[in-house]
PDB file of C-alpha atoms in Angstrom:
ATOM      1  CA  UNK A   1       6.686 -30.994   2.712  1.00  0.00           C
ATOM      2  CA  UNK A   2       4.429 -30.931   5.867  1.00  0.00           C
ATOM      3  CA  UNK A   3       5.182 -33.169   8.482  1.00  0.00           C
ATOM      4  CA  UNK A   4       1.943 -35.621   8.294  1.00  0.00           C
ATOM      5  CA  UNK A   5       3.844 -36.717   5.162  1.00  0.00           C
ATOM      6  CA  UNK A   6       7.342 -37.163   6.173  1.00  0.00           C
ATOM      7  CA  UNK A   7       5.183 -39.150   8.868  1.00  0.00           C
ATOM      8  CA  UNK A   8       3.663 -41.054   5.915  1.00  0.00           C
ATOM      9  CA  UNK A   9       7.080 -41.641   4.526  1.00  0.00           C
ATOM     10  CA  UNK A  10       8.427 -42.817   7.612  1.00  0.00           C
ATOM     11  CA  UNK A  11       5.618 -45.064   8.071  1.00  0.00           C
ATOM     12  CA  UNK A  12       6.206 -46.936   4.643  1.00  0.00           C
ATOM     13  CA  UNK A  13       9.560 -46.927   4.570  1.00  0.00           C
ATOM     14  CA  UNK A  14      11.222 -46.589   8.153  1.00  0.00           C
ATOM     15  CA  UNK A  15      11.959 -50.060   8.390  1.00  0.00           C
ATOM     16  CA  UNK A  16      13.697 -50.571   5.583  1.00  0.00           C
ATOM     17  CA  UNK A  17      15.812 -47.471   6.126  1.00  0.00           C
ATOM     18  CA  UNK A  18      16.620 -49.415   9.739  1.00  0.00           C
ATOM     19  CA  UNK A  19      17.656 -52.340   7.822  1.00  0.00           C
ATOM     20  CA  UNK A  20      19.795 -50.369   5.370  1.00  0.00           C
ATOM     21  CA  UNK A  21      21.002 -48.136   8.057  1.00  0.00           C
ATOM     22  CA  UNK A  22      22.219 -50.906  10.392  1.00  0.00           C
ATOM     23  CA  UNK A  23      23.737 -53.068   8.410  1.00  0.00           C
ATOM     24  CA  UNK A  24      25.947 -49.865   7.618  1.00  0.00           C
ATOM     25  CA  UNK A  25      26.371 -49.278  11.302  1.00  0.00           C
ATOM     26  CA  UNK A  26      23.002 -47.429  12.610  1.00  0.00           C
ATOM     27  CA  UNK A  27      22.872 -46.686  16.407  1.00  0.00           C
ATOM     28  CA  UNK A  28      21.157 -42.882  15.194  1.00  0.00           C
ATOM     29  CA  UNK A  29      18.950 -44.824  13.422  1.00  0.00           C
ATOM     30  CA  UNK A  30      17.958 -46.987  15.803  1.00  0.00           C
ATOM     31  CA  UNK A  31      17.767 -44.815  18.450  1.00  0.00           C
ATOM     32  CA  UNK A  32      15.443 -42.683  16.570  1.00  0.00           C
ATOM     33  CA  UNK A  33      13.568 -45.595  15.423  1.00  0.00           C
ATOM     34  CA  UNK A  34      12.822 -46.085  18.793  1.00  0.00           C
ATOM     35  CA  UNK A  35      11.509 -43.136  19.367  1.00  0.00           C
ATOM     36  CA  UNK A  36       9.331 -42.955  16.713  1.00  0.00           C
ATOM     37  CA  UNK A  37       7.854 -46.279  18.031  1.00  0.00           C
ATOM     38  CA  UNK A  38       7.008 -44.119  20.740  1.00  0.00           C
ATOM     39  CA  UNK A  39       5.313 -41.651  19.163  1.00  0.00           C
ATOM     40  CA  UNK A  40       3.291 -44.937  17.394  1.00  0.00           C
ATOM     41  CA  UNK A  41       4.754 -43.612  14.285  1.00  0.00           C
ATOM     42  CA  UNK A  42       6.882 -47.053  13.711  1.00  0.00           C
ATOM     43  CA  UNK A  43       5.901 -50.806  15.942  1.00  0.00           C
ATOM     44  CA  UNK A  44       8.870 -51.091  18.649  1.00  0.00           C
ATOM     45  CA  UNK A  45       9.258 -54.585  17.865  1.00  0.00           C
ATOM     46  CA  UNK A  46       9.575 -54.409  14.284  1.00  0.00           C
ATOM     47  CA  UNK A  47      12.231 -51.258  14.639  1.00  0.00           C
ATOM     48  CA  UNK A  48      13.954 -53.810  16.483  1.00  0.00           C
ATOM     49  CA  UNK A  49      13.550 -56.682  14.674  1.00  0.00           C
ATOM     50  CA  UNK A  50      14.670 -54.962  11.359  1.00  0.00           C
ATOM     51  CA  UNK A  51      17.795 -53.335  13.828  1.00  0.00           C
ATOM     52  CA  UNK A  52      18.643 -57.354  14.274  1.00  0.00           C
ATOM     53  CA  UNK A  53      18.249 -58.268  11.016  1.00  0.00           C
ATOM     54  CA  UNK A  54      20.563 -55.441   9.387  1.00  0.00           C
ATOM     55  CA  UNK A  55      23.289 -55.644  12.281  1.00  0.00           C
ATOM     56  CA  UNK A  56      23.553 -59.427  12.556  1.00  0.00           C
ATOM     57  CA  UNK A  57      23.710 -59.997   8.392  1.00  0.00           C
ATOM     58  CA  UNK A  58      25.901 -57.295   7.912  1.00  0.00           C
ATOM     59  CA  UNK A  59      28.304 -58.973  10.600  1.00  0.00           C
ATOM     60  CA  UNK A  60      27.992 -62.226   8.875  1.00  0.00           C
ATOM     61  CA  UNK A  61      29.173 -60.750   5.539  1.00  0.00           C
ATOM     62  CA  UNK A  62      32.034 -58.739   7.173  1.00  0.00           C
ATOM     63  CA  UNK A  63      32.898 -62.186   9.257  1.00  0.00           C
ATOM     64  CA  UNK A  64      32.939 -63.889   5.741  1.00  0.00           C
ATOM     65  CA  UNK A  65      35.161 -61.179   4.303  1.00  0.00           C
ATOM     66  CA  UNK A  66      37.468 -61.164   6.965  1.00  0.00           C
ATOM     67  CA  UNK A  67      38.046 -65.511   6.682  1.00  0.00           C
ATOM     68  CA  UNK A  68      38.153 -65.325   2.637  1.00  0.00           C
ATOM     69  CA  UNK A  69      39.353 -61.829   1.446  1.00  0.00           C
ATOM     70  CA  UNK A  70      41.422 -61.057   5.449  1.00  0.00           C
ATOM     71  CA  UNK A  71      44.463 -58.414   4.937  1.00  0.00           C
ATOM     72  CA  UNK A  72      43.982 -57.580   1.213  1.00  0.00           C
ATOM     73  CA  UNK A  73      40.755 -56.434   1.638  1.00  0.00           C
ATOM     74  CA  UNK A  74      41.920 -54.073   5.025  1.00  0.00           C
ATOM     75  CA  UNK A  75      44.462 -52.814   2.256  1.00  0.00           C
ATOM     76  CA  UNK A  76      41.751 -51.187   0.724  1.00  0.00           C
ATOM     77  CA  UNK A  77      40.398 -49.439   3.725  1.00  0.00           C
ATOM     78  CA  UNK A  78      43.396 -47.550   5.110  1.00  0.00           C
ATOM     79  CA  UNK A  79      41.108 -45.760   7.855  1.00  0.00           C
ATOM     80  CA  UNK A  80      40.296 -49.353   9.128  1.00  0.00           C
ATOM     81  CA  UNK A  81      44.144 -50.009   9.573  1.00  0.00           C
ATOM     82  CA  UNK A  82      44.275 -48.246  13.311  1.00  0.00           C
ATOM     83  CA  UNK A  83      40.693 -50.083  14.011  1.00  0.00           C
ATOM     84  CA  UNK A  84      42.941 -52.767  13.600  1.00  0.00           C
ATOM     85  CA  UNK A  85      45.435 -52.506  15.773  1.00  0.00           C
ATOM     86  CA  UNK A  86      42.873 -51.759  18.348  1.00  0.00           C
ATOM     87  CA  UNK A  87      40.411 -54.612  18.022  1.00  0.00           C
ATOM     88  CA  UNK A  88      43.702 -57.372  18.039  1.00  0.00           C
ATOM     89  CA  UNK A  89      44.816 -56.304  21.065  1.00  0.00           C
ATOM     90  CA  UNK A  90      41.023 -56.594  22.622  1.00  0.00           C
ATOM     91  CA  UNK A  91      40.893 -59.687  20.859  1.00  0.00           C
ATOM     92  CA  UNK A  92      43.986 -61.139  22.525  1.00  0.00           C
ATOM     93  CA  UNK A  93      42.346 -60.829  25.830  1.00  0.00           C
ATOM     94  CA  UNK A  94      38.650 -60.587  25.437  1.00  0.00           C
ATOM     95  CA  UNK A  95      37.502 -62.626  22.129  1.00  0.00           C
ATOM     96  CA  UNK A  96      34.014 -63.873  23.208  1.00  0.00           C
ATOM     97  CA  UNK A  97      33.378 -60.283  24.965  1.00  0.00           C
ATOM     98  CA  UNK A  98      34.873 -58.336  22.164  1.00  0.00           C
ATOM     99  CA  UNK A  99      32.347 -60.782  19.740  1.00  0.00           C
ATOM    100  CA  UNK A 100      29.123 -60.357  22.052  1.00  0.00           C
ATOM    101  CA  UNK A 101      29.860 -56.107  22.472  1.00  0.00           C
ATOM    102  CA  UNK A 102      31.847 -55.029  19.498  1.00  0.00           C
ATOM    103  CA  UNK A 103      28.388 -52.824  18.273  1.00  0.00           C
ATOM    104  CA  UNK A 104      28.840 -51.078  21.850  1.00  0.00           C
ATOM    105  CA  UNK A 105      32.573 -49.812  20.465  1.00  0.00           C
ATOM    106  CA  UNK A 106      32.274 -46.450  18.253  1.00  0.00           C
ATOM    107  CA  UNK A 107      34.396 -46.881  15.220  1.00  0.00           C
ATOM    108  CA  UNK A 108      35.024 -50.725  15.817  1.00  0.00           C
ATOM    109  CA  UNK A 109      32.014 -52.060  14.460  1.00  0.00           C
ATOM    110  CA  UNK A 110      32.960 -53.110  10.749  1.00  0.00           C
ATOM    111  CA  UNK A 111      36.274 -53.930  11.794  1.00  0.00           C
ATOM    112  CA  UNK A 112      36.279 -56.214  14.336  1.00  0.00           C
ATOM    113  CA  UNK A 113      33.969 -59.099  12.580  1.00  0.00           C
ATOM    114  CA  UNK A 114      36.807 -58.683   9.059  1.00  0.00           C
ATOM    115  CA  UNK A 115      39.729 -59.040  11.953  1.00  0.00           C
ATOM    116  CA  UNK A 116      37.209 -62.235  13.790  1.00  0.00           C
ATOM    117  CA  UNK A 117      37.361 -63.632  10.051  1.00  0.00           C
ATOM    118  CA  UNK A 118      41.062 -63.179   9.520  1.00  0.00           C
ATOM    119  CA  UNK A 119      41.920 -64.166  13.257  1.00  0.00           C
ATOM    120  CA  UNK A 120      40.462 -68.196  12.506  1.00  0.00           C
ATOM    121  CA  UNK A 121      37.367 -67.262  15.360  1.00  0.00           C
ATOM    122  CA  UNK A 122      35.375 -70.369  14.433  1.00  0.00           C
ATOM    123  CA  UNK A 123      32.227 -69.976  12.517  1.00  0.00           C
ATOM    124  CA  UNK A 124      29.894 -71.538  15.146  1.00  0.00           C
ATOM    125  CA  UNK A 125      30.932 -69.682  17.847  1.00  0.00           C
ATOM    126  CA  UNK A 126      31.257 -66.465  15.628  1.00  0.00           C
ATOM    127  CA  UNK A 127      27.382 -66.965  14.633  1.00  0.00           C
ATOM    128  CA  UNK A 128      26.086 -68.109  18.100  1.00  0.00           C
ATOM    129  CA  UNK A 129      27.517 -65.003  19.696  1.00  0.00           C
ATOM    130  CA  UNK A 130      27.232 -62.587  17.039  1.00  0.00           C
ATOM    131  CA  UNK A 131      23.542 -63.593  16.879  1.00  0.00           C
ATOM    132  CA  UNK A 132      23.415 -62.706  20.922  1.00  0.00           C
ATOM    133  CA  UNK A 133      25.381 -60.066  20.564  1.00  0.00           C
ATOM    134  CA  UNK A 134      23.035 -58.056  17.547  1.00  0.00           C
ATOM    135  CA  UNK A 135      20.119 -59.192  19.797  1.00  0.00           C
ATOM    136  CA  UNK A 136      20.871 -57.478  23.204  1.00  0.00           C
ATOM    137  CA  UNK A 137      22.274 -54.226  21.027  1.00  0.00           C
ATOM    138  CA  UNK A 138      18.957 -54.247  18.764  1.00  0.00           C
ATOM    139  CA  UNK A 139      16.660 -54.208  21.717  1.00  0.00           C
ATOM    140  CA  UNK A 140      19.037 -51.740  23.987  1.00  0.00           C
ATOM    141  CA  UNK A 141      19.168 -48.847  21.685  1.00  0.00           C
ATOM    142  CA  UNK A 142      15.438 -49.425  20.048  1.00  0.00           C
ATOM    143  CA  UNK A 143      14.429 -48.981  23.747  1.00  0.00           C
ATOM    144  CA  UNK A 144      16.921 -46.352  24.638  1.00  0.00           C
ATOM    145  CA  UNK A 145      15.141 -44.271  21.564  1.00  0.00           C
ATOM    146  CA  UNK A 146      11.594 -45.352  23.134  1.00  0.00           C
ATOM    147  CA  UNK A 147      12.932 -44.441  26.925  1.00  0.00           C
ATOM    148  CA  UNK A 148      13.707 -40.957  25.324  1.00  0.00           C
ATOM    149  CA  UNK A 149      10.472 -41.060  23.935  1.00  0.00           C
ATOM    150  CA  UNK A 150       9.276 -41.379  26.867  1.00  0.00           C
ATOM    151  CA  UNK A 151      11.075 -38.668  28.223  1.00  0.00           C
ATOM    152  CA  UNK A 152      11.141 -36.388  25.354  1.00  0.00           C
ATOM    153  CA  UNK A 153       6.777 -36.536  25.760  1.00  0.00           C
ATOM    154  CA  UNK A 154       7.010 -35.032  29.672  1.00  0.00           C
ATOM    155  CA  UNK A 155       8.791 -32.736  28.336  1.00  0.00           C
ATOM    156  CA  UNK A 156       6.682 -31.640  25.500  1.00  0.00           C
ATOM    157  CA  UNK A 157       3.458 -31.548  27.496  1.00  0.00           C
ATOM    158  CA  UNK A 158       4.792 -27.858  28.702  1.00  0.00           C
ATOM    159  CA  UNK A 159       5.546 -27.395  24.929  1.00  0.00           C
ATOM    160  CA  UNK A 160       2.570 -29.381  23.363  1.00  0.00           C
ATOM    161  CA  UNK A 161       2.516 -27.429  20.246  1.00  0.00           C
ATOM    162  CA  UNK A 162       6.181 -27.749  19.104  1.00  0.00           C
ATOM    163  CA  UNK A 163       5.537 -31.741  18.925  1.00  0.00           C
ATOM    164  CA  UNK A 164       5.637 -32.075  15.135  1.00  0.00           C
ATOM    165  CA  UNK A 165       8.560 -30.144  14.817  1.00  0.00           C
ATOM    166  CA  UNK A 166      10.403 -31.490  17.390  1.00  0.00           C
ATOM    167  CA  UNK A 167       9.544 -34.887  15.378  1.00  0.00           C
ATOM    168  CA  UNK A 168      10.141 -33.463  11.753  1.00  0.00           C
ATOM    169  CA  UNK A 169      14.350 -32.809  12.753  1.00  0.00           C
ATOM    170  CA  UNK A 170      14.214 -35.983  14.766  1.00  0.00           C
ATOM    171  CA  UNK A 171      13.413 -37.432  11.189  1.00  0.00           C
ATOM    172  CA  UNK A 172      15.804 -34.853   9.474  1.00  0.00           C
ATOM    173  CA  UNK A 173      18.300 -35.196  11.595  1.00  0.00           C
ATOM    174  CA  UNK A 174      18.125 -38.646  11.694  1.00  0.00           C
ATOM    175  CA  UNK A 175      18.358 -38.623   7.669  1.00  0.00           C
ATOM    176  CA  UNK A 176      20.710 -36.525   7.491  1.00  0.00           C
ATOM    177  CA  UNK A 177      23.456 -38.621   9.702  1.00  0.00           C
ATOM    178  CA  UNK A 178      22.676 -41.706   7.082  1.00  0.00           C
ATOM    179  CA  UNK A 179      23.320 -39.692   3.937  1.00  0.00           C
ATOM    180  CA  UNK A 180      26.444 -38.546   5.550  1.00  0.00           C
ATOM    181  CA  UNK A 181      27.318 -42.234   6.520  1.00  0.00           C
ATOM    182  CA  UNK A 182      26.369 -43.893   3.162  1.00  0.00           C
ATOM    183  CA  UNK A 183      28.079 -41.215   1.582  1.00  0.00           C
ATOM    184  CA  UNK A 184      31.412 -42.275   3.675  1.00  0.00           C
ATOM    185  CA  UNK A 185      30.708 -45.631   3.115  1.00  0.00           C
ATOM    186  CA  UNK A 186      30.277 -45.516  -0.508  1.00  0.00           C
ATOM    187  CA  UNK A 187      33.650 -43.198  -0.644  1.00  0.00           C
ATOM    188  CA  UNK A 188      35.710 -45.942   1.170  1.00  0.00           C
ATOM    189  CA  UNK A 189      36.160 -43.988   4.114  1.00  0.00           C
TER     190      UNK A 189
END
């Protein structure tokens, strides 16, 4: 496959593989997004737009877990247990902070809206800052991608020919983490 057609992939179906990716979890994928919005392969305010979307609904649904499935369903999920532990203790002192950053924590993300749930967090206030929250974390990391971007192209103008490459395992790489993560996700780990 030559790279003008994983470029023609990405093109019809990046943004839906940014919605599926962050509603999983999806910082690589957004931060690769964003660079691809630099290279004008993907729009920068769709990639974060569709990072929004995927991040806030996924929330929602973990949120709604948490208040009507709670403990049993962090049974099933024994590698969530020490997540836990963790995100209570933040929660005791930090609740709206832990609410509006919890997608800035590695390895808390799913967690902590199931525990919000379970804790009684109310709905409004769960919503209103989980909707702030997804916002400022779509935007930071699509832009953090494009700022590399950015970076990444000074770079390349010494090394002008290795461009598509360099692209071509962006994408690669970039797939490769979310088979990896859908695989762990669809595993229960």
């Amino acid at each position: 496959m030559n790279t003008d057609t994983l470029i023609e992939i990405v093109q019809n179906y990046g943004y839906i593989a940014i919605l599926i990716g962050t509603f999983l979890e999806g910082e690589t994928i957004v931060l690769v997004a964003g660079y691809l919005a630099h290279e004008q392969i993907l729009y920068l305010p769709l990639v974060a737009l569709c990072a929004f979307v995927g991040s806030c609904s996924s929330d929602q649904i973990m949120f709604l877990i948490g208040r009507t499935k709670g403990k049993p369903f962090l049974e099933t999920k024994p590698r969530m247990k020490w997540a836990a532990a963790k995100v209570t203790r933040i929660m005791e002192k930090h609740e709206t902070l832990l609410i509006l950053g919890f997608r800035f924590l590695y390895g808390l993300r799913n967690v902590t809206p199931v525990m919000l749930g379970i804790s009684g967090v109310s709905r409004k206030k769960f919503i209103i800052l989980n909707i702030i929250g997804a916002a400022i974390w779509s935007v930071a990391f699509s832009w953090g991608g494009y700022l590399f971007g950015m970076l990444l192209a000074e770079l390349l103008q010494t090394f002008a020919e290795y461009a598509r490459i360099i692209i071509a395992a962006l994408l690669i790489l970039g797939a490769g983490f979310a088979v990896v993560h859908f695989y762990r996700a669809w595993k229960g780990h």
